[in-house]
Short mmCIF file of C-alpha atoms in Angstrom, two decimals:
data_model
loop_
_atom_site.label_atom_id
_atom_site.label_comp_id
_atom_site.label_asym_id
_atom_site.label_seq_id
_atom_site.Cartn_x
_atom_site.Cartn_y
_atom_site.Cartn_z
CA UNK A 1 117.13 -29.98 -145.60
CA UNK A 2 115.50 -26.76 -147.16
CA UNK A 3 111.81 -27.38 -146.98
CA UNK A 4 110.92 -27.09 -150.47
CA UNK A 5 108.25 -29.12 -152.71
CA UNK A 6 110.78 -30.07 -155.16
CA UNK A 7 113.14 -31.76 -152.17
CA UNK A 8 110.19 -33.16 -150.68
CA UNK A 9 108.26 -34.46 -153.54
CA UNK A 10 110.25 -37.38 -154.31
CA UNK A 11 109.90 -38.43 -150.23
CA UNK A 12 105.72 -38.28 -150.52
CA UNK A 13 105.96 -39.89 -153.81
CA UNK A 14 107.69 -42.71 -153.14
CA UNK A 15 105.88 -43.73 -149.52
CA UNK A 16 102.44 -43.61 -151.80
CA UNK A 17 103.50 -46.29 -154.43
CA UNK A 18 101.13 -49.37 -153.31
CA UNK A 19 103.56 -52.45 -152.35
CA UNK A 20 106.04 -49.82 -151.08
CA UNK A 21 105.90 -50.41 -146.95
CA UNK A 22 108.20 -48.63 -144.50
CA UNK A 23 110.45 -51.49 -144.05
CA UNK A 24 110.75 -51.74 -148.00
CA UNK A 25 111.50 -47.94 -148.52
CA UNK A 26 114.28 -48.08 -146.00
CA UNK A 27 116.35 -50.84 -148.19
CA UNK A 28 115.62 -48.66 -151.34
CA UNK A 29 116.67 -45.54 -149.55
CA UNK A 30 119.68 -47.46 -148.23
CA UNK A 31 120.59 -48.88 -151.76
CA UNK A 32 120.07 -45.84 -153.51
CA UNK A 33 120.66 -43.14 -150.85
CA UNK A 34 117.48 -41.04 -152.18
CA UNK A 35 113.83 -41.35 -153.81
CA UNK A 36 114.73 -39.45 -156.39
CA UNK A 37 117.01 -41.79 -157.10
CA UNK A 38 114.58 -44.67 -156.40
CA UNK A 39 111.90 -43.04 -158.94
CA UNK A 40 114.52 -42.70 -162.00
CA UNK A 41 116.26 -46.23 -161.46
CA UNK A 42 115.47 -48.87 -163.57
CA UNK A 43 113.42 -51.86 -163.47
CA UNK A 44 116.38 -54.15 -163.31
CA UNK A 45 118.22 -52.27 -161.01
CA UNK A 46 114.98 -52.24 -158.67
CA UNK A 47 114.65 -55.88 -158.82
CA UNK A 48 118.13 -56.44 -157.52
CA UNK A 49 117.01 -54.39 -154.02
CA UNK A 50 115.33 -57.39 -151.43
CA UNK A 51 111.63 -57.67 -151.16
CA UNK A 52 111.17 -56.13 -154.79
CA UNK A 53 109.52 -58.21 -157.34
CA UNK A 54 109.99 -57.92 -161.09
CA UNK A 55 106.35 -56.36 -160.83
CA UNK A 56 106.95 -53.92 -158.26
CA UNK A 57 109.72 -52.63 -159.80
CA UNK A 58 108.29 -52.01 -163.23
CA UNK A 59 105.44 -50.33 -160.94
CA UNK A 60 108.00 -47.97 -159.36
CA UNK A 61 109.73 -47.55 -162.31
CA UNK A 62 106.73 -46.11 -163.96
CA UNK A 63 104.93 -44.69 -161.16
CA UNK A 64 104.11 -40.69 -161.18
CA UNK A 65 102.65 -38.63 -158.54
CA UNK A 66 98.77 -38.21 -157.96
CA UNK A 67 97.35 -34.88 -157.56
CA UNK A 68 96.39 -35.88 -154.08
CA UNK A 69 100.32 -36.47 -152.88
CA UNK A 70 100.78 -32.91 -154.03
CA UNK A 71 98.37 -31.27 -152.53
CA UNK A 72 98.64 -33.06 -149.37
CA UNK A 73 102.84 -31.41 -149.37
CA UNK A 74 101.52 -28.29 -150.00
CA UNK A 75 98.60 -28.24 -147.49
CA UNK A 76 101.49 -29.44 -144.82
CA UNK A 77 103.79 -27.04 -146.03
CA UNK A 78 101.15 -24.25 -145.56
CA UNK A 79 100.16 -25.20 -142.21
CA UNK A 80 104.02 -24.71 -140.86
CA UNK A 81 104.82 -28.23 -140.39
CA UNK A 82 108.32 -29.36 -141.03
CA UNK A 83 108.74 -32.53 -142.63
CA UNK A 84 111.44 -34.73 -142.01
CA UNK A 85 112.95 -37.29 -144.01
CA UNK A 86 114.66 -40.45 -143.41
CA UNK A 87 118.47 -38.88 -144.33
CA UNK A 88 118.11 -35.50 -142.60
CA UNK A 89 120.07 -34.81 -139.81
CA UNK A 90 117.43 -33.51 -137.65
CA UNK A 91 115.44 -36.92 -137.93
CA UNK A 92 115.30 -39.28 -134.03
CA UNK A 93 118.54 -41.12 -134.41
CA UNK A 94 117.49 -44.03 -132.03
CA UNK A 95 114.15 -44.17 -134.30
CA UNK A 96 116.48 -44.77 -137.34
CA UNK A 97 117.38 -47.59 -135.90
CA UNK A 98 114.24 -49.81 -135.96
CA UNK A 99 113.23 -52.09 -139.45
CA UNK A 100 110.72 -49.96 -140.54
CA UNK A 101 111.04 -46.61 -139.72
CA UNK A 102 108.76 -43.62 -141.10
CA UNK A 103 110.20 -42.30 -144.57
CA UNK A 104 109.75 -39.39 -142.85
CA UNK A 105 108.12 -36.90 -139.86
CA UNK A 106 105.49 -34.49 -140.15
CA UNK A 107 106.62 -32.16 -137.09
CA UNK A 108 105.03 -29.40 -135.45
CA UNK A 109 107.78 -27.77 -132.74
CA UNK A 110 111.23 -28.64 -133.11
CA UNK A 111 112.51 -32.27 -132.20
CA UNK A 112 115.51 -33.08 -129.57
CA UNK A 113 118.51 -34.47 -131.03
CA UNK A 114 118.75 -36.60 -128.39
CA UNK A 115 119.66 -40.84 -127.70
CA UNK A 116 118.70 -39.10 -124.03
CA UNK A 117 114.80 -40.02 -124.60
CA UNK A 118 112.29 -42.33 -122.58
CA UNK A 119 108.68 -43.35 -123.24
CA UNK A 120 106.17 -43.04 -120.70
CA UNK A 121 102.61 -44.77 -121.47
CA UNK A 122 99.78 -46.46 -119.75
CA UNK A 123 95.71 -46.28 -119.24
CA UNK A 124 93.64 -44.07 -120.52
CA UNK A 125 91.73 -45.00 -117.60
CA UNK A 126 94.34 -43.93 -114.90
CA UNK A 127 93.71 -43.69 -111.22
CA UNK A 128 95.31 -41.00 -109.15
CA UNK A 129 98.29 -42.99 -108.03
CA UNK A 130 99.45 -43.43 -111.73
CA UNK A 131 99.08 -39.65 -112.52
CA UNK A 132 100.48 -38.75 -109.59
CA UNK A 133 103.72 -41.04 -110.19
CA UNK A 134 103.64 -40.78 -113.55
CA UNK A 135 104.26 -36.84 -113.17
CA UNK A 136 106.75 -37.21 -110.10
CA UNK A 137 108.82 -39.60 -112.51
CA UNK A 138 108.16 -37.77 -115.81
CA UNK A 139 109.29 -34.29 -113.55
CA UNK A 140 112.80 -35.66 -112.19
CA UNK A 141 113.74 -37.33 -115.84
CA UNK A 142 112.63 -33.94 -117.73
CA UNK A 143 114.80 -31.97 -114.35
CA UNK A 144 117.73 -34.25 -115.52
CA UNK A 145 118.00 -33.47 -119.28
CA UNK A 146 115.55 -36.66 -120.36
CA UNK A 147 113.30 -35.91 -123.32
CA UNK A 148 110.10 -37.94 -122.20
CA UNK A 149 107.90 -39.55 -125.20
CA UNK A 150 104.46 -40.35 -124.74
CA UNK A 151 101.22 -40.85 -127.02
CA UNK A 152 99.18 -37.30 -125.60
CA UNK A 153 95.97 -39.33 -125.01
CA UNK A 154 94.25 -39.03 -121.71
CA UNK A 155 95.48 -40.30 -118.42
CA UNK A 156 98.96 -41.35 -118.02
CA UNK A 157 100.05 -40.20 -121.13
CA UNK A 158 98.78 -36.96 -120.63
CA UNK A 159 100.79 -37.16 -116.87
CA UNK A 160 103.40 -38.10 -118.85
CA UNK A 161 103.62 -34.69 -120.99
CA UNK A 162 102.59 -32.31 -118.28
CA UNK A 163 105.03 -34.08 -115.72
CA UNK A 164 107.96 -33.11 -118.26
CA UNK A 165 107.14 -29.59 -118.96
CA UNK A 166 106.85 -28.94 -115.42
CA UNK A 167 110.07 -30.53 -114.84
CA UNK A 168 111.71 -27.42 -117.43
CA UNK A 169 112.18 -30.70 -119.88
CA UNK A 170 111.22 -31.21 -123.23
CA UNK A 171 108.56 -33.89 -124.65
CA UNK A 172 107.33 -35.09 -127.94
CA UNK A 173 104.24 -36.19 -128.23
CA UNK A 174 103.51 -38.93 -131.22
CA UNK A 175 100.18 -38.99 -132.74
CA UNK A 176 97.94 -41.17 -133.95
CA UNK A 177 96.47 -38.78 -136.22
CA UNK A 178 97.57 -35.92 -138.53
CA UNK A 179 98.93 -32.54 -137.22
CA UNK A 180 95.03 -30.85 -138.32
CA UNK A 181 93.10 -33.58 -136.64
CA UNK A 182 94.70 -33.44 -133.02
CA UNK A 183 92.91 -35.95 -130.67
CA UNK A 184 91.85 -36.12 -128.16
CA UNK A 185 90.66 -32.41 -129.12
CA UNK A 186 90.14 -31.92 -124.71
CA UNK A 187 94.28 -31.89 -125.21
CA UNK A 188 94.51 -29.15 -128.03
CA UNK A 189 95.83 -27.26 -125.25
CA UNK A 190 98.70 -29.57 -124.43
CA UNK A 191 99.30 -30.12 -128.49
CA UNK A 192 100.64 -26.22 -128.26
CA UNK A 193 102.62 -26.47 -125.15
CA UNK A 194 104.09 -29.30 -126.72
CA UNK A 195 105.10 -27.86 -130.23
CA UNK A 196 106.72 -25.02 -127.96
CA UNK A 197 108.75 -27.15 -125.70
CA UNK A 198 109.44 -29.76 -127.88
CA UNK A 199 107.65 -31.39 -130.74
CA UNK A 200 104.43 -33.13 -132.00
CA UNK A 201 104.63 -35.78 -134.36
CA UNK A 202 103.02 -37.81 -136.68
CA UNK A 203 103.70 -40.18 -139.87
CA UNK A 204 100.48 -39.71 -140.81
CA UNK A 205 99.19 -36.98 -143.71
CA UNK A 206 98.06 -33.81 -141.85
CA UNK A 207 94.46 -34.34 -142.27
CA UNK A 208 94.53 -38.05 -141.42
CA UNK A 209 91.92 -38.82 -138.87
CA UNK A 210 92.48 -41.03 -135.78
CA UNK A 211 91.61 -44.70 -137.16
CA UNK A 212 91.90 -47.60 -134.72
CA UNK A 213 94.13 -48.74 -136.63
CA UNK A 214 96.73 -46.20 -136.82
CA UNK A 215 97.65 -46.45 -133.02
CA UNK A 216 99.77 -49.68 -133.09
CA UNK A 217 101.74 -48.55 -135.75
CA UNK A 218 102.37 -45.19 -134.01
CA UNK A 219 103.37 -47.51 -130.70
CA UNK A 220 105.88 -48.04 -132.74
CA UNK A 221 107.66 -44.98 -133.43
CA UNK A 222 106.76 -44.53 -129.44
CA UNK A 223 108.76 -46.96 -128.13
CA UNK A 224 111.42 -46.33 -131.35
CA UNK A 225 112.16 -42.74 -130.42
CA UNK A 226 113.48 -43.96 -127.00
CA UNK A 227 116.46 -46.01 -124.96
CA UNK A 228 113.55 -47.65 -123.08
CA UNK A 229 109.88 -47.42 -122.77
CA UNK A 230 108.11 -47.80 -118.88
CA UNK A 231 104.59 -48.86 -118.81
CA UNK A 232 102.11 -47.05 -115.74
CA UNK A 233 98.93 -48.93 -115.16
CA UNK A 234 98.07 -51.08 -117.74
CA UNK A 235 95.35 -53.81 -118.01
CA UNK A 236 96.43 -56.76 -119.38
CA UNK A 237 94.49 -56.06 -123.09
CA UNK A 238 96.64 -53.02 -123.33
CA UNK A 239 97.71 -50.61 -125.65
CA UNK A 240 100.71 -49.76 -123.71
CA UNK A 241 101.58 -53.35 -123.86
CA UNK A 242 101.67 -53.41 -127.56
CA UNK A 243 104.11 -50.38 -126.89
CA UNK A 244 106.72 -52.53 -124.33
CA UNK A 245 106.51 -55.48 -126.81
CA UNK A 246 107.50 -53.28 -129.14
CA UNK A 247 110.20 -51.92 -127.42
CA UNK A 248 111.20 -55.39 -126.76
CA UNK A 249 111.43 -56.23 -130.42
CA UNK A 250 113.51 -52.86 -130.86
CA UNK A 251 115.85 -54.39 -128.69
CA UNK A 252 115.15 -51.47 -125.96
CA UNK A 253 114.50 -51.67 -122.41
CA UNK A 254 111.16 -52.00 -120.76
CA UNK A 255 110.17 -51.05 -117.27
CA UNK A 256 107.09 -51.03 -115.41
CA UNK A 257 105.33 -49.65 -112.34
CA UNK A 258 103.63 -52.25 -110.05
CA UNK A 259 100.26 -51.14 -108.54
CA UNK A 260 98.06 -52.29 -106.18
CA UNK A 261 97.49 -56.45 -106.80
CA UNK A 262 93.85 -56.20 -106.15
CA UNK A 263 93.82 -53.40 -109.16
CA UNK A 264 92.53 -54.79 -112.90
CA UNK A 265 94.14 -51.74 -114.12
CA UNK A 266 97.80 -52.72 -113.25
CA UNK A 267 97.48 -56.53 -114.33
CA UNK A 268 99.34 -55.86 -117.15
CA UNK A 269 102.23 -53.66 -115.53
CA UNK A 270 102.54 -57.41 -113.03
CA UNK A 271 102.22 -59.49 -116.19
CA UNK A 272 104.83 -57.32 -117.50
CA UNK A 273 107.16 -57.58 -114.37
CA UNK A 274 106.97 -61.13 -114.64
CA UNK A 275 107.68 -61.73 -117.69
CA UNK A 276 111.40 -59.61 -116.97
CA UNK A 277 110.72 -55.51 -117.45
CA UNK A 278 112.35 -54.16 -114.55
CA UNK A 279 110.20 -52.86 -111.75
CA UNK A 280 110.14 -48.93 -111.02
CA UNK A 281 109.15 -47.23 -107.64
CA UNK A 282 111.53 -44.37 -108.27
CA UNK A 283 113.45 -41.74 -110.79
CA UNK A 284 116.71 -44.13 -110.07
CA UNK A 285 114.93 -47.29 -111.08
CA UNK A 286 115.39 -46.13 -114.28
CA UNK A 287 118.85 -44.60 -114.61
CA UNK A 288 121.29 -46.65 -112.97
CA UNK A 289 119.75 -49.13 -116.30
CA UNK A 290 120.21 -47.17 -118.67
CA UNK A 291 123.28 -45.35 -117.14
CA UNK A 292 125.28 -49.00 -118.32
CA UNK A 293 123.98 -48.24 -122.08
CA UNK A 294 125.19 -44.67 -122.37
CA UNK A 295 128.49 -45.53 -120.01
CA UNK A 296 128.15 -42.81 -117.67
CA UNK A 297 126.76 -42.58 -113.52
CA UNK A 298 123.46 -41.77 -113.13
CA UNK A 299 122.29 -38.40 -112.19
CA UNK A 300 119.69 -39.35 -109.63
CA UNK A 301 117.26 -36.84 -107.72
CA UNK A 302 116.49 -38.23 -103.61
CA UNK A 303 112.71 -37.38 -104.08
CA UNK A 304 112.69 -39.12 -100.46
CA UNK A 305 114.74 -36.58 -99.56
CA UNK A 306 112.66 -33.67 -100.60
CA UNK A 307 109.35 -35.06 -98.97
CA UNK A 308 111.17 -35.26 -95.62
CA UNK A 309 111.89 -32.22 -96.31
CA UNK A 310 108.95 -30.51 -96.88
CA UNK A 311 107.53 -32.94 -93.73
CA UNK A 312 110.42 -31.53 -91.04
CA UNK A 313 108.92 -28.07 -90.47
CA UNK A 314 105.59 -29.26 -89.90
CA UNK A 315 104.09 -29.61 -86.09
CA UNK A 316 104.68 -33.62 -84.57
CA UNK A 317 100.76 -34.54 -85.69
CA UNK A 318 100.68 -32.74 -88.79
CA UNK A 319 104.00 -35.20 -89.31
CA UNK A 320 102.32 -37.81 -88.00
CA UNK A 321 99.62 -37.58 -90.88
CA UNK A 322 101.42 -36.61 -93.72
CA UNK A 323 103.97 -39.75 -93.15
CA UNK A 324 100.98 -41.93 -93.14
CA UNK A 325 99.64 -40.61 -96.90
CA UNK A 326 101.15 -41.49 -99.56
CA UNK A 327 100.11 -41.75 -103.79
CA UNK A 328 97.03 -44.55 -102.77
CA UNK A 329 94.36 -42.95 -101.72
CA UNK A 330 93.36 -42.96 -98.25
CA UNK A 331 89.39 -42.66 -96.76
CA UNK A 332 89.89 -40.40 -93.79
CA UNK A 333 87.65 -42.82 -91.41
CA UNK A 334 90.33 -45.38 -92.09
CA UNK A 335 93.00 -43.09 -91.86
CA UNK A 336 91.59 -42.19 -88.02
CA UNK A 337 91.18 -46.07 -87.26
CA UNK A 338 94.25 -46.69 -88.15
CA UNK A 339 95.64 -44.10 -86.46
CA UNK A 340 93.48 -44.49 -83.43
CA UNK A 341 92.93 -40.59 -83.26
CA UNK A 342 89.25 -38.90 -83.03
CA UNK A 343 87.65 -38.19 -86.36
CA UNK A 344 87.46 -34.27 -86.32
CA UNK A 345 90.86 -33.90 -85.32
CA UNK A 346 91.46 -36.25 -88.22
CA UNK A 347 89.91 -33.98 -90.36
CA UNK A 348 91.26 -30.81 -88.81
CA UNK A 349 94.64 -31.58 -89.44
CA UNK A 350 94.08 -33.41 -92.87
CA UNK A 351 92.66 -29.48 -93.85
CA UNK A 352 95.54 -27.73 -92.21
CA UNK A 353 97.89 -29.93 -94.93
CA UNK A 354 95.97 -29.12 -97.58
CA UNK A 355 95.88 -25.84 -97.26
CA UNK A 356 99.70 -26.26 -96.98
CA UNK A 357 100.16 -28.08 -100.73
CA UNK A 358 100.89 -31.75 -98.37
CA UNK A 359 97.57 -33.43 -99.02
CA UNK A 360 95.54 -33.44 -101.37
CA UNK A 361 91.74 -34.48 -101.15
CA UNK A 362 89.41 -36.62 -103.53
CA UNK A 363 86.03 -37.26 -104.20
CA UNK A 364 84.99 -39.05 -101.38
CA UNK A 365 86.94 -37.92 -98.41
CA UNK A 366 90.12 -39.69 -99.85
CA UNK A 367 93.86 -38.01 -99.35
CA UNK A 368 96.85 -38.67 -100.89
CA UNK A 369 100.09 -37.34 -100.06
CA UNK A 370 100.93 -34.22 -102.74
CA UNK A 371 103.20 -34.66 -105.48
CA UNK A 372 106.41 -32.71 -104.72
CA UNK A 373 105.75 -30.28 -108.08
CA UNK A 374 102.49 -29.24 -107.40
#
């Protein structure tokens, strides 16, 4: 669709009539294929569309744009967004799909059309082993032609986004703001990667600010965009598990990544296992399930493989070390105890790995084995 005010209008128009919801505007737009339509129909043939009252649709039927739906177009328009409607081609087919879809997309990059999309969210709060998994995963879905979807807050769905672009991949990245108010602002950065390898999002107006309550209902379009949605470290009063209910509700699949049992911050991913989402430790987790859904064999990258790869050139101790790390941090007196080998040495070789991209270090004296991509 030509991005023109007159096209648009109608879209804007009919999303600001009060009583009007997004669940409600889809059965007008399917009854009468366009707002336009919708705006010049008449009361009676309004009140035949379900959910419309006799009220409503004199309310429709008489309604007329405020100055403030114009200039809110225009100020999009002039800030290169791309709006998106409902009908255009170019709109998420698998987000069509849900009962109440936006009426349309305020877009800043240029989104996938794609059913080949998966959402990746979890704490804001995230500990090392969930960024570090959440980029190995994010990396071999973006290597394999996966679009990955995440929220762009901190933590793992920050992971999420960076572990896709350094897979080559694309990402979109769904706001709970407007395109002018990007937050968190530390991730302004990120927002223009994003809109160059893929596409930011929002159903907001571009000015909206990020309201509490503007997050669930952007969990929404989250989990719609996407075949399945996998959860990485999540308390049990979650966000991200509004997000996998969600996706639940969408009739999409939900996975999650178990973490350590004596963790608060992966009591949710558990609660989540339990109640049925399908446990992930690797890349292949994921796509021999959703492989059955799009009736083809998964592609499926041995990231095994590739660390005993990188592990086969190294001398017998080094070896010895690196196959004792892996994402949990590790304190290097307990890594000597439990290796019964002298502290320095410990220490000696834990530098000589480091220096080599095997290890890396954290506050603390704690080592984890290096993610593959870095």
């Amino acid at each position: 669709m030509e991005q023109t005010e007159n096209n648009l209008l109608p879209w804007l128009v009919l999303k600001s009539v009060p009583g009007v919801g997004n669940l409600l505007f889809k059965r007008l737009i399917h009854q009468f294929q366009s707002p336009d339509r919708v705006l010049s129909a008449s009361p009676e043939a309004l009140a035949r569309v379900e959910g419309v009252s006799d009220r409503l649709a004199l309310s429709i039927a008489r309604f007329r744009p405020s100055d403030a739906v114009k200039r809110n177009l225009g100020l999009a328009l002039e800030k290169d967004c791309t709006i998106v409607p409902l009908t255009d081609e170019g709109y998420p087919p698998l987000l069509k799909e849900i009962p109440d879809p936006p009426p349309f997309l305020y877009v800043r990059g240029k989104l996938p059309a794609t059913h080949r999309s998966i959402s990746v969210v979890g704490s804001r709060h995230a500990t090392d082993y969930g960024i570090e998994t959440t980029r190995r995963l994010c990396g071999d879905l973006a290597g394999l032609g996966w679009n990955v979807v995440s929220g762009m807050a901190v933590g793992i769905d920050t992971a999420a986004h960076q572990g896709a672009l350094a897979g080559g991949g694309l990402t979109v990245a769904v706001l709970g703001s407007g395109l002018e108010r990007v937050y968190p602002r530390e991730n302004l950065s990120l927002f223009h990667q994003i809109s160059k390898n893929g596409a930011v999002v929002s159903e907001l107006p571009v000015h909206a600010d990020p309201d509490p309550h503007h997050f669930p209902a952007r969990n929404r379009i989250i989990s719609g965009m996407s075949l399945g949605t996998v959860v990485v470290e999540a308390a049990r009063q979650s966000g991200s598990l509004i997000t996998a209910r969600l996706a639940a509700e969408q009739n999409r699949e939900v996975f999650a990544v178990p973490g350590s049992v004596q963790s608060f911050k992966s009591s949710g991913t558990h609660l989540l296992i339990k109640q049925g989402a399908k446990l992930v430790e690797q890349t292949r987790d994921i796509l021999e399930e959703l492989s059955f859904i799009l009736q083809e064999p998964p592609p499926v990258p041995d990231t095994d493989d590739k660390k005993d790869g990188r592990l086969s050139d190294l001398p017998p101790e080094e070896q010895r070390i690196a196959a004792s790390l892996d994402a949990y941090p590790v304190q290097m007196d307990d890594l000597a105890r439990r290796l019964q080998l002298p502290v320095a040495e410990i220490s000696g070789l834990l530098l000589s790995l480091e220096i080599k991209g095997i290890v890396r270090q954290h506050p603390g004296k704690f080592f984890t084995i290096a993610d593959a991509a870095d």
